[in-house]
Amino acid sequence: MVGNILAYALLTLWPSSNPFDPPRNLSLSLWSDLVGSLSCDMYASVGCSIGPGLGNLVGNFLMLLPLGFIVPIRWRLQFSPWAILAGVGIPILNECLQYALGTGRIATPADVVLQSLGYFLGYGACLALLRVSDSHRMAG
């Protein structure tokens, strides 16, 4: 659990390696960020074929999926408001820290939405597996 959170913090709060990135960058347009990530227009200078932003979308979605899967096992939180708060609060806190620390990364609501969706997918998958496991235990 701690390892997952540390890896998440390192991946998202590590300063950008692009020297041209401004220290603080904020985008508040959810739809254009999601669609723009898939467009080659943003990445024409690097010879885009599929859209490097697809990796960004998938990466943000998968980033909190393991944490969402671990939470119900570790703390037995089944349909808890704390688990819901974590699924929304952690990505919001992360984006606020990216902006406040001036890491050179762009803080966007699209990242919050995708990371939360990944968390809740992991959370729901774990709850489903726990229910199946419990029903097999009772039947057997």
PDB file of N, CA, C and O in Angstrom, residues 17-81:
ATOM      1  N   SER A  17      10.917  16.837 -17.315  1.00  0.00           N
ATOM      2  CA  SER A  17      12.271  16.866 -17.894  1.00  0.00           C
ATOM      3  C   SER A  17      12.361  17.820 -19.075  1.00  0.00           C
ATOM      4  O   SER A  17      13.443  18.043 -19.601  1.00  0.00           O
ATOM      5  N   ASN A  18      11.244  18.393 -19.491  1.00  0.00           N
ATOM      6  CA  ASN A  18      11.244  19.313 -20.617  1.00  0.00           C
ATOM      7  C   ASN A  18      11.627  20.711 -20.126  1.00  0.00           C
ATOM      8  O   ASN A  18      10.905  21.323 -19.353  1.00  0.00           O
ATOM      9  N   PRO A  19      12.767  21.247 -20.569  1.00  0.00           N
ATOM     10  CA  PRO A  19      13.215  22.554 -20.070  1.00  0.00           C
ATOM     11  C   PRO A  19      12.315  23.708 -20.523  1.00  0.00           C
ATOM     12  O   PRO A  19      12.381  24.794 -19.972  1.00  0.00           O
ATOM     13  N   PHE A  20      11.463  23.466 -21.510  1.00  0.00           N
ATOM     14  CA  PHE A  20      10.588  24.528 -22.006  1.00  0.00           C
ATOM     15  C   PHE A  20       9.237  24.575 -21.291  1.00  0.00           C
ATOM     16  O   PHE A  20       8.437  25.456 -21.547  1.00  0.00           O
ATOM     17  N   ASP A  21       8.974  23.604 -20.422  1.00  0.00           N
ATOM     18  CA  ASP A  21       7.720  23.620 -19.674  1.00  0.00           C
ATOM     19  C   ASP A  21       7.732  24.757 -18.674  1.00  0.00           C
ATOM     20  O   ASP A  21       8.712  24.962 -17.960  1.00  0.00           O
ATOM     21  N   PRO A  22       6.640  25.506 -18.609  1.00  0.00           N
ATOM     22  CA  PRO A  22       6.581  26.572 -17.591  1.00  0.00           C
ATOM     23  C   PRO A  22       6.485  25.935 -16.206  1.00  0.00           C
ATOM     24  O   PRO A  22       6.027  24.804 -16.064  1.00  0.00           O
ATOM     25  N   PRO A  23       6.941  26.650 -15.172  1.00  0.00           N
ATOM     26  CA  PRO A  23       6.934  26.068 -13.831  1.00  0.00           C
ATOM     27  C   PRO A  23       5.533  25.712 -13.334  1.00  0.00           C
ATOM     28  O   PRO A  23       5.352  24.726 -12.667  1.00  0.00           O
ATOM     29  N   ARG A  24       4.542  26.525 -13.673  1.00  0.00           N
ATOM     30  CA  ARG A  24       3.170  26.239 -13.264  1.00  0.00           C
ATOM     31  C   ARG A  24       2.272  26.326 -14.488  1.00  0.00           C
ATOM     32  O   ARG A  24       2.274  27.319 -15.200  1.00  0.00           O
ATOM     33  N   ASN A  25       1.526  25.270 -14.723  1.00  0.00           N
ATOM     34  CA  ASN A  25       0.645  25.243 -15.878  1.00  0.00           C
ATOM     35  C   ASN A  25      -0.670  24.617 -15.461  1.00  0.00           C
ATOM     36  O   ASN A  25      -0.687  23.573 -14.827  1.00  0.00           O
ATOM     37  N   LEU A  26      -1.772  25.257 -15.826  1.00  0.00           N
ATOM     38  CA  LEU A  26      -3.095  24.819 -15.419  1.00  0.00           C
ATOM     39  C   LEU A  26      -4.014  24.835 -16.627  1.00  0.00           C
ATOM     40  O   LEU A  26      -4.016  25.782 -17.401  1.00  0.00           O
ATOM     41  N   SER A  27      -4.773  23.770 -16.791  1.00  0.00           N
ATOM     42  CA  SER A  27      -5.771  23.709 -17.847  1.00  0.00           C
ATOM     43  C   SER A  27      -7.090  23.319 -17.201  1.00  0.00           C
ATOM     44  O   SER A  27      -7.154  22.339 -16.465  1.00  0.00           O
ATOM     45  N   LEU A  28      -8.135  24.079 -17.459  1.00  0.00           N
ATOM     46  CA  LEU A  28      -9.429  23.803 -16.839  1.00  0.00           C
ATOM     47  C   LEU A  28     -10.471  23.316 -17.843  1.00  0.00           C
ATOM     48  O   LEU A  28     -11.656  23.322 -17.550  1.00  0.00           O
ATOM     49  N   SER A  29     -10.043  22.873 -18.997  1.00  0.00           N
ATOM     50  CA  SER A  29     -10.982  22.415 -20.021  1.00  0.00           C
ATOM     51  C   SER A  29     -10.951  20.891 -20.111  1.00  0.00           C
ATOM     52  O   SER A  29     -10.077  20.317 -20.731  1.00  0.00           O
ATOM     53  N   LEU A  30     -11.911  20.261 -19.476  1.00  0.00           N
ATOM     54  CA  LEU A  30     -11.957  18.801 -19.397  1.00  0.00           C
ATOM     55  C   LEU A  30     -12.080  18.152 -20.771  1.00  0.00           C
ATOM     56  O   LEU A  30     -11.270  17.309 -21.139  1.00  0.00           O
ATOM     57  N   TRP A  31     -13.079  18.536 -21.530  1.00  0.00           N
ATOM     58  CA  TRP A  31     -13.336  17.870 -22.809  1.00  0.00           C
ATOM     59  C   TRP A  31     -12.202  18.080 -23.812  1.00  0.00           C
ATOM     60  O   TRP A  31     -11.765  17.138 -24.464  1.00  0.00           O
ATOM     61  N   SER A  32     -11.715  19.299 -23.936  1.00  0.00           N
ATOM     62  CA  SER A  32     -10.653  19.538 -24.923  1.00  0.00           C
ATOM     63  C   SER A  32      -9.355  18.841 -24.522  1.00  0.00           C
ATOM     64  O   SER A  32      -8.588  18.439 -25.388  1.00  0.00           O
ATOM     65  N   ASP A  33      -9.108  18.678 -23.219  1.00  0.00           N
ATOM     66  CA  ASP A  33      -7.916  17.935 -22.794  1.00  0.00           C
ATOM     67  C   ASP A  33      -8.031  16.455 -23.153  1.00  0.00           C
ATOM     68  O   ASP A  33      -7.069  15.840 -23.602  1.00  0.00           O
ATOM     69  N   LEU A  34      -9.213  15.886 -22.949  1.00  0.00           N
ATOM     70  CA  LEU A  34      -9.404  14.473 -23.276  1.00  0.00           C
ATOM     71  C   LEU A  34      -9.307  14.233 -24.779  1.00  0.00           C
ATOM     72  O   LEU A  34      -8.602  13.334 -25.228  1.00  0.00           O
ATOM     73  N   VAL A  35     -10.005  15.034 -25.556  1.00  0.00           N
ATOM     74  CA  VAL A  35      -9.991  14.866 -27.008  1.00  0.00           C
ATOM     75  C   VAL A  35      -8.642  15.284 -27.592  1.00  0.00           C
ATOM     76  O   VAL A  35      -8.111  14.631 -28.481  1.00  0.00           O
ATOM     77  N   GLY A  36      -8.083  16.369 -27.068  1.00  0.00           N
ATOM     78  CA  GLY A  36      -6.798  16.854 -27.567  1.00  0.00           C
ATOM     79  C   GLY A  36      -5.669  15.870 -27.362  1.00  0.00           C
ATOM     80  O   GLY A  36      -4.730  15.815 -28.157  1.00  0.00           O
ATOM     81  N   SER A  37      -5.754  15.058 -26.316  1.00  0.00           N
ATOM     82  CA  SER A  37      -4.717  14.056 -26.073  1.00  0.00           C
ATOM     83  C   SER A  37      -4.684  13.002 -27.162  1.00  0.00           C
ATOM     84  O   SER A  37      -3.658  12.388 -27.409  1.00  0.00           O
ATOM     85  N   LEU A  38      -5.821  12.783 -27.791  1.00  0.00           N
ATOM     86  CA  LEU A  38      -5.889  11.776 -28.850  1.00  0.00           C
ATOM     87  C   LEU A  38      -5.563  12.342 -30.222  1.00  0.00           C
ATOM     88  O   LEU A  38      -5.386  11.602 -31.180  1.00  0.00           O
ATOM     89  N   SER A  39      -5.471  13.650 -30.338  1.00  0.00           N
ATOM     90  CA  SER A  39      -5.232  14.304 -31.617  1.00  0.00           C
ATOM     91  C   SER A  39      -3.743  14.376 -31.923  1.00  0.00           C
ATOM     92  O   SER A  39      -2.926  14.622 -31.045  1.00  0.00           O
ATOM     93  N   CYS A  40      -3.407  14.184 -33.160  1.00  0.00           N
ATOM     94  CA  CYS A  40      -2.010  14.309 -33.589  1.00  0.00           C
ATOM     95  C   CYS A  40      -1.594  15.762 -33.757  1.00  0.00           C
ATOM     96  O   CYS A  40      -0.410  16.050 -33.878  1.00  0.00           O
ATOM     97  N   ASP A  41      -2.559  16.676 -33.804  1.00  0.00           N
ATOM     98  CA  ASP A  41      -2.225  18.085 -33.996  1.00  0.00           C
ATOM     99  C   ASP A  41      -1.321  18.616 -32.892  1.00  0.00           C
ATOM    100  O   ASP A  41      -0.417  19.409 -33.136  1.00  0.00           O
ATOM    101  N   MET A  42      -1.560  18.156 -31.656  1.00  0.00           N
ATOM    102  CA  MET A  42      -0.750  18.624 -30.530  1.00  0.00           C
ATOM    103  C   MET A  42       0.685  18.139 -30.623  1.00  0.00           C
ATOM    104  O   MET A  42       1.588  18.734 -30.088  1.00  0.00           O
ATOM    105  N   TYR A  43       0.880  16.996 -31.313  1.00  0.00           N
ATOM    106  CA  TYR A  43       2.192  16.354 -31.322  1.00  0.00           C
ATOM    107  C   TYR A  43       2.803  16.303 -32.713  1.00  0.00           C
ATOM    108  O   TYR A  43       3.615  15.443 -33.003  1.00  0.00           O
ATOM    109  N   ALA A  44       2.421  17.216 -33.580  1.00  0.00           N
ATOM    110  CA  ALA A  44       2.907  17.202 -34.964  1.00  0.00           C
ATOM    111  C   ALA A  44       4.425  17.326 -35.034  1.00  0.00           C
ATOM    112  O   ALA A  44       5.064  16.752 -35.904  1.00  0.00           O
ATOM    113  N   SER A  45       5.031  18.036 -34.095  1.00  0.00           N
ATOM    114  CA  SER A  45       6.480  18.256 -34.143  1.00  0.00           C
ATOM    115  C   SER A  45       7.280  16.989 -33.853  1.00  0.00           C
ATOM    116  O   SER A  45       8.439  16.908 -34.198  1.00  0.00           O
ATOM    117  N   VAL A  46       6.663  15.982 -33.234  1.00  0.00           N
ATOM    118  CA  VAL A  46       7.397  14.746 -32.935  1.00  0.00           C
ATOM    119  C   VAL A  46       7.016  13.616 -33.873  1.00  0.00           C
ATOM    120  O   VAL A  46       7.363  12.469 -33.651  1.00  0.00           O
ATOM    121  N   GLY A  47       6.295  13.925 -34.942  1.00  0.00           N
ATOM    122  CA  GLY A  47       5.940  12.908 -35.926  1.00  0.00           C
ATOM    123  C   GLY A  47       4.900  11.934 -35.396  1.00  0.00           C
ATOM    124  O   GLY A  47       5.136  10.736 -35.320  1.00  0.00           O
ATOM    125  N   CYS A  48       3.757  12.427 -35.043  1.00  0.00           N
ATOM    126  CA  CYS A  48       2.699  11.627 -34.438  1.00  0.00           C
ATOM    127  C   CYS A  48       2.081  10.664 -35.444  1.00  0.00           C
ATOM    128  O   CYS A  48       1.818  11.017 -36.569  1.00  0.00           O
ATOM    129  N   SER A  49       1.847   9.431 -35.007  1.00  0.00           N
ATOM    130  CA  SER A  49       1.099   8.497 -35.838  1.00  0.00           C
ATOM    131  C   SER A  49      -0.207   8.096 -35.140  1.00  0.00           C
ATOM    132  O   SER A  49      -1.249   8.044 -35.756  1.00  0.00           O
ATOM    133  N   ILE A  50      -0.166   7.803 -33.864  1.00  0.00           N
ATOM    134  CA  ILE A  50      -1.367   7.416 -33.121  1.00  0.00           C
ATOM    135  C   ILE A  50      -1.780   8.502 -32.150  1.00  0.00           C
ATOM    136  O   ILE A  50      -2.941   8.707 -31.897  1.00  0.00           O
ATOM    137  N   GLY A  51      -0.861   9.190 -31.630  1.00  0.00           N
ATOM    138  CA  GLY A  51      -1.153  10.205 -30.626  1.00  0.00           C
ATOM    139  C   GLY A  51      -0.532   9.801 -29.301  1.00  0.00           C
ATOM    140  O   GLY A  51      -1.056   8.935 -28.620  1.00  0.00           O
ATOM    141  N   PRO A  52       0.615  10.377 -28.957  1.00  0.00           N
ATOM    142  CA  PRO A  52       1.275  10.031 -27.705  1.00  0.00           C
ATOM    143  C   PRO A  52       0.382  10.292 -26.497  1.00  0.00           C
ATOM    144  O   PRO A  52       0.592   9.739 -25.444  1.00  0.00           O
ATOM    145  N   GLY A  53      -0.632  11.126 -26.670  1.00  0.00           N
ATOM    146  CA  GLY A  53      -1.536  11.422 -25.570  1.00  0.00           C
ATOM    147  C   GLY A  53      -2.348  10.219 -25.143  1.00  0.00           C
ATOM    148  O   GLY A  53      -2.857  10.175 -24.030  1.00  0.00           O
ATOM    149  N   LEU A  54      -2.482   9.219 -26.021  1.00  0.00           N
ATOM    150  CA  LEU A  54      -3.207   8.005 -25.653  1.00  0.00           C
ATOM    151  C   LEU A  54      -2.518   7.326 -24.477  1.00  0.00           C
ATOM    152  O   LEU A  54      -3.174   6.838 -23.555  1.00  0.00           O
ATOM    153  N   GLY A  55      -1.198   7.332 -24.480  1.00  0.00           N
ATOM    154  CA  GLY A  55      -0.450   6.782 -23.346  1.00  0.00           C
ATOM    155  C   GLY A  55      -0.718   7.558 -22.077  1.00  0.00           C
ATOM    156  O   GLY A  55      -0.811   6.990 -20.989  1.00  0.00           O
ATOM    157  N   ASN A  56      -0.865   8.869 -22.205  1.00  0.00           N
ATOM    158  CA  ASN A  56      -1.195   9.709 -21.062  1.00  0.00           C
ATOM    159  C   ASN A  56      -2.577   9.355 -20.518  1.00  0.00           C
ATOM    160  O   ASN A  56      -2.767   9.251 -19.310  1.00  0.00           O
ATOM    161  N   LEU A  57      -3.544   9.181 -21.409  1.00  0.00           N
ATOM    162  CA  LEU A  57      -4.894   8.826 -20.977  1.00  0.00           C
ATOM    163  C   LEU A  57      -4.915   7.469 -20.281  1.00  0.00           C
ATOM    164  O   LEU A  57      -5.472   7.322 -19.192  1.00  0.00           O
ATOM    165  N   VAL A  58      -4.304   6.479 -20.903  1.00  0.00           N
ATOM    166  CA  VAL A  58      -4.278   5.128 -20.328  1.00  0.00           C
ATOM    167  C   VAL A  58      -3.484   5.125 -19.023  1.00  0.00           C
ATOM    168  O   VAL A  58      -3.891   4.512 -18.036  1.00  0.00           O
ATOM    169  N   GLY A  59      -2.366   5.830 -19.009  1.00  0.00           N
ATOM    170  CA  GLY A  59      -1.548   5.895 -17.799  1.00  0.00           C
ATOM    171  C   GLY A  59      -2.285   6.519 -16.633  1.00  0.00           C
ATOM    172  O   GLY A  59      -2.232   6.018 -15.505  1.00  0.00           O
ATOM    173  N   ASN A  60      -3.004   7.619 -16.896  1.00  0.00           N
ATOM    174  CA  ASN A  60      -3.782   8.241 -15.826  1.00  0.00           C
ATOM    175  C   ASN A  60      -4.892   7.322 -15.344  1.00  0.00           C
ATOM    176  O   ASN A  60      -5.185   7.255 -14.156  1.00  0.00           O
ATOM    177  N   PHE A  61      -5.514   6.593 -16.255  1.00  0.00           N
ATOM    178  CA  PHE A  61      -6.582   5.670 -15.879  1.00  0.00           C
ATOM    179  C   PHE A  61      -6.051   4.528 -15.020  1.00  0.00           C
ATOM    180  O   PHE A  61      -6.660   4.152 -14.015  1.00  0.00           O
ATOM    181  N   LEU A  62      -4.893   3.986 -15.396  1.00  0.00           N
ATOM    182  CA  LEU A  62      -4.339   2.838 -14.673  1.00  0.00           C
ATOM    183  C   LEU A  62      -3.585   3.209 -13.400  1.00  0.00           C
ATOM    184  O   LEU A  62      -3.316   2.345 -12.571  1.00  0.00           O
ATOM    185  N   MET A  63      -3.273   4.491 -13.225  1.00  0.00           N
ATOM    186  CA  MET A  63      -2.419   4.907 -12.129  1.00  0.00           C
ATOM    187  C   MET A  63      -2.970   4.559 -10.741  1.00  0.00           C
ATOM    188  O   MET A  63      -2.238   4.093  -9.876  1.00  0.00           O
ATOM    189  N   LEU A  64      -4.233   4.785 -10.495  1.00  0.00           N
ATOM    190  CA  LEU A  64      -4.807   4.515  -9.175  1.00  0.00           C
ATOM    191  C   LEU A  64      -5.611   3.222  -9.124  1.00  0.00           C
ATOM    192  O   LEU A  64      -6.175   2.896  -8.080  1.00  0.00           O
ATOM    193  N   LEU A  65      -5.651   2.464 -10.215  1.00  0.00           N
ATOM    194  CA  LEU A  65      -6.378   1.207 -10.217  1.00  0.00           C
ATOM    195  C   LEU A  65      -5.869   0.247  -9.139  1.00  0.00           C
ATOM    196  O   LEU A  65      -6.675  -0.320  -8.398  1.00  0.00           O
ATOM    197  N   PRO A  66      -4.557   0.065  -8.973  1.00  0.00           N
ATOM    198  CA  PRO A  66      -4.091  -0.840  -7.910  1.00  0.00           C
ATOM    199  C   PRO A  66      -4.488  -0.365  -6.506  1.00  0.00           C
ATOM    200  O   PRO A  66      -4.842  -1.180  -5.659  1.00  0.00           O
ATOM    201  N   LEU A  67      -4.436   0.926  -6.274  1.00  0.00           N
ATOM    202  CA  LEU A  67      -4.821   1.443  -4.963  1.00  0.00           C
ATOM    203  C   LEU A  67      -6.300   1.179  -4.710  1.00  0.00           C
ATOM    204  O   LEU A  67      -6.689   0.755  -3.611  1.00  0.00           O
ATOM    205  N   GLY A  68      -7.139   1.400  -5.706  1.00  0.00           N
ATOM    206  CA  GLY A  68      -8.561   1.113  -5.562  1.00  0.00           C
ATOM    207  C   GLY A  68      -8.816  -0.352  -5.287  1.00  0.00           C
ATOM    208  O   GLY A  68      -9.747  -0.707  -4.559  1.00  0.00           O
ATOM    209  N   PHE A  69      -7.985  -1.220  -5.826  1.00  0.00           N
ATOM    210  CA  PHE A  69      -8.141  -2.655  -5.596  1.00  0.00           C
ATOM    211  C   PHE A  69      -7.704  -3.036  -4.183  1.00  0.00           C
ATOM    212  O   PHE A  69      -8.286  -3.924  -3.561  1.00  0.00           O
ATOM    213  N   ILE A  70      -6.693  -2.366  -3.657  1.00  0.00           N
ATOM    214  CA  ILE A  70      -6.136  -2.720  -2.346  1.00  0.00           C
ATOM    215  C   ILE A  70      -6.986  -2.197  -1.187  1.00  0.00           C
ATOM    216  O   ILE A  70      -7.091  -2.840  -0.151  1.00  0.00           O
ATOM    217  N   VAL A  71      -7.613  -1.045  -1.352  1.00  0.00           N
ATOM    218  CA  VAL A  71      -8.342  -0.395  -0.249  1.00  0.00           C
ATOM    219  C   VAL A  71      -9.385  -1.300   0.404  1.00  0.00           C
ATOM    220  O   VAL A  71      -9.405  -1.426   1.625  1.00  0.00           O
ATOM    221  N   PRO A  72     -10.264  -1.981  -0.345  1.00  0.00           N
ATOM    222  CA  PRO A  72     -11.252  -2.820   0.334  1.00  0.00           C
ATOM    223  C   PRO A  72     -10.643  -4.013   1.058  1.00  0.00           C
ATOM    224  O   PRO A  72     -11.182  -4.481   2.061  1.00  0.00           O
ATOM    225  N   ILE A  73      -9.516  -4.493   0.579  1.00  0.00           N
ATOM    226  CA  ILE A  73      -8.863  -5.631   1.233  1.00  0.00           C
ATOM    227  C   ILE A  73      -8.176  -5.176   2.511  1.00  0.00           C
ATOM    228  O   ILE A  73      -8.291  -5.803   3.561  1.00  0.00           O
ATOM    229  N   ARG A  74      -7.469  -4.073   2.436  1.00  0.00           N
ATOM    230  CA  ARG A  74      -6.668  -3.595   3.563  1.00  0.00           C
ATOM    231  C   ARG A  74      -7.519  -3.089   4.718  1.00  0.00           C
ATOM    232  O   ARG A  74      -7.250  -3.378   5.873  1.00  0.00           O
ATOM    233  N   TRP A  75      -8.549  -2.316   4.408  1.00  0.00           N
ATOM    234  CA  TRP A  75      -9.330  -1.695   5.474  1.00  0.00           C
ATOM    235  C   TRP A  75     -10.765  -2.182   5.550  1.00  0.00           C
ATOM    236  O   TRP A  75     -11.564  -1.620   6.276  1.00  0.00           O
ATOM    237  N   ARG A  76     -11.099  -3.181   4.784  1.00  0.00           N
ATOM    238  CA  ARG A  76     -12.469  -3.710   4.785  1.00  0.00           C
ATOM    239  C   ARG A  76     -13.505  -2.608   4.568  1.00  0.00           C
ATOM    240  O   ARG A  76     -14.538  -2.568   5.219  1.00  0.00           O
ATOM    241  N   LEU A  77     -13.182  -1.694   3.676  1.00  0.00           N
ATOM    242  CA  LEU A  77     -14.089  -0.587   3.365  1.00  0.00           C
ATOM    243  C   LEU A  77     -14.984  -0.997   2.212  1.00  0.00           C
ATOM    244  O   LEU A  77     -14.576  -0.963   1.059  1.00  0.00           O
ATOM    245  N   GLN A  78     -16.171  -1.404   2.513  1.00  0.00           N
ATOM    246  CA  GLN A  78     -17.114  -1.760   1.473  1.00  0.00           C
ATOM    247  C   GLN A  78     -18.214  -0.711   1.455  1.00  0.00           C
ATOM    248  O   GLN A  78     -18.966  -0.582   2.406  1.00  0.00           O
ATOM    249  N   PHE A  79     -18.287   0.042   0.391  1.00  0.00           N
ATOM    250  CA  PHE A  79     -19.233   1.141   0.215  1.00  0.00           C
ATOM    251  C   PHE A  79     -19.110   2.161   1.341  1.00  0.00           C
ATOM    252  O   PHE A  79     -20.079   2.571   1.940  1.00  0.00           O
ATOM    253  N   SER A  80     -17.908   2.540   1.633  1.00  0.00           N
ATOM    254  CA  SER A  80     -17.627   3.508   2.684  1.00  0.00           C
ATOM    255  C   SER A  80     -17.446   4.905   2.087  1.00  0.00           C
ATOM    256  O   SER A  80     -16.848   5.051   1.025  1.00  0.00           O
ATOM    257  N   PRO A  81     -17.924   5.925   2.787  1.00  0.00           N
ATOM    258  CA  PRO A  81     -17.666   7.291   2.304  1.00  0.00           C
ATOM    259  C   PRO A  81     -16.176   7.613   2.276  1.00  0.00           C
ATOM    260  O   PRO A  81     -15.737   8.417   1.454  1.00  0.00           O
TER     261      PRO A  81
END
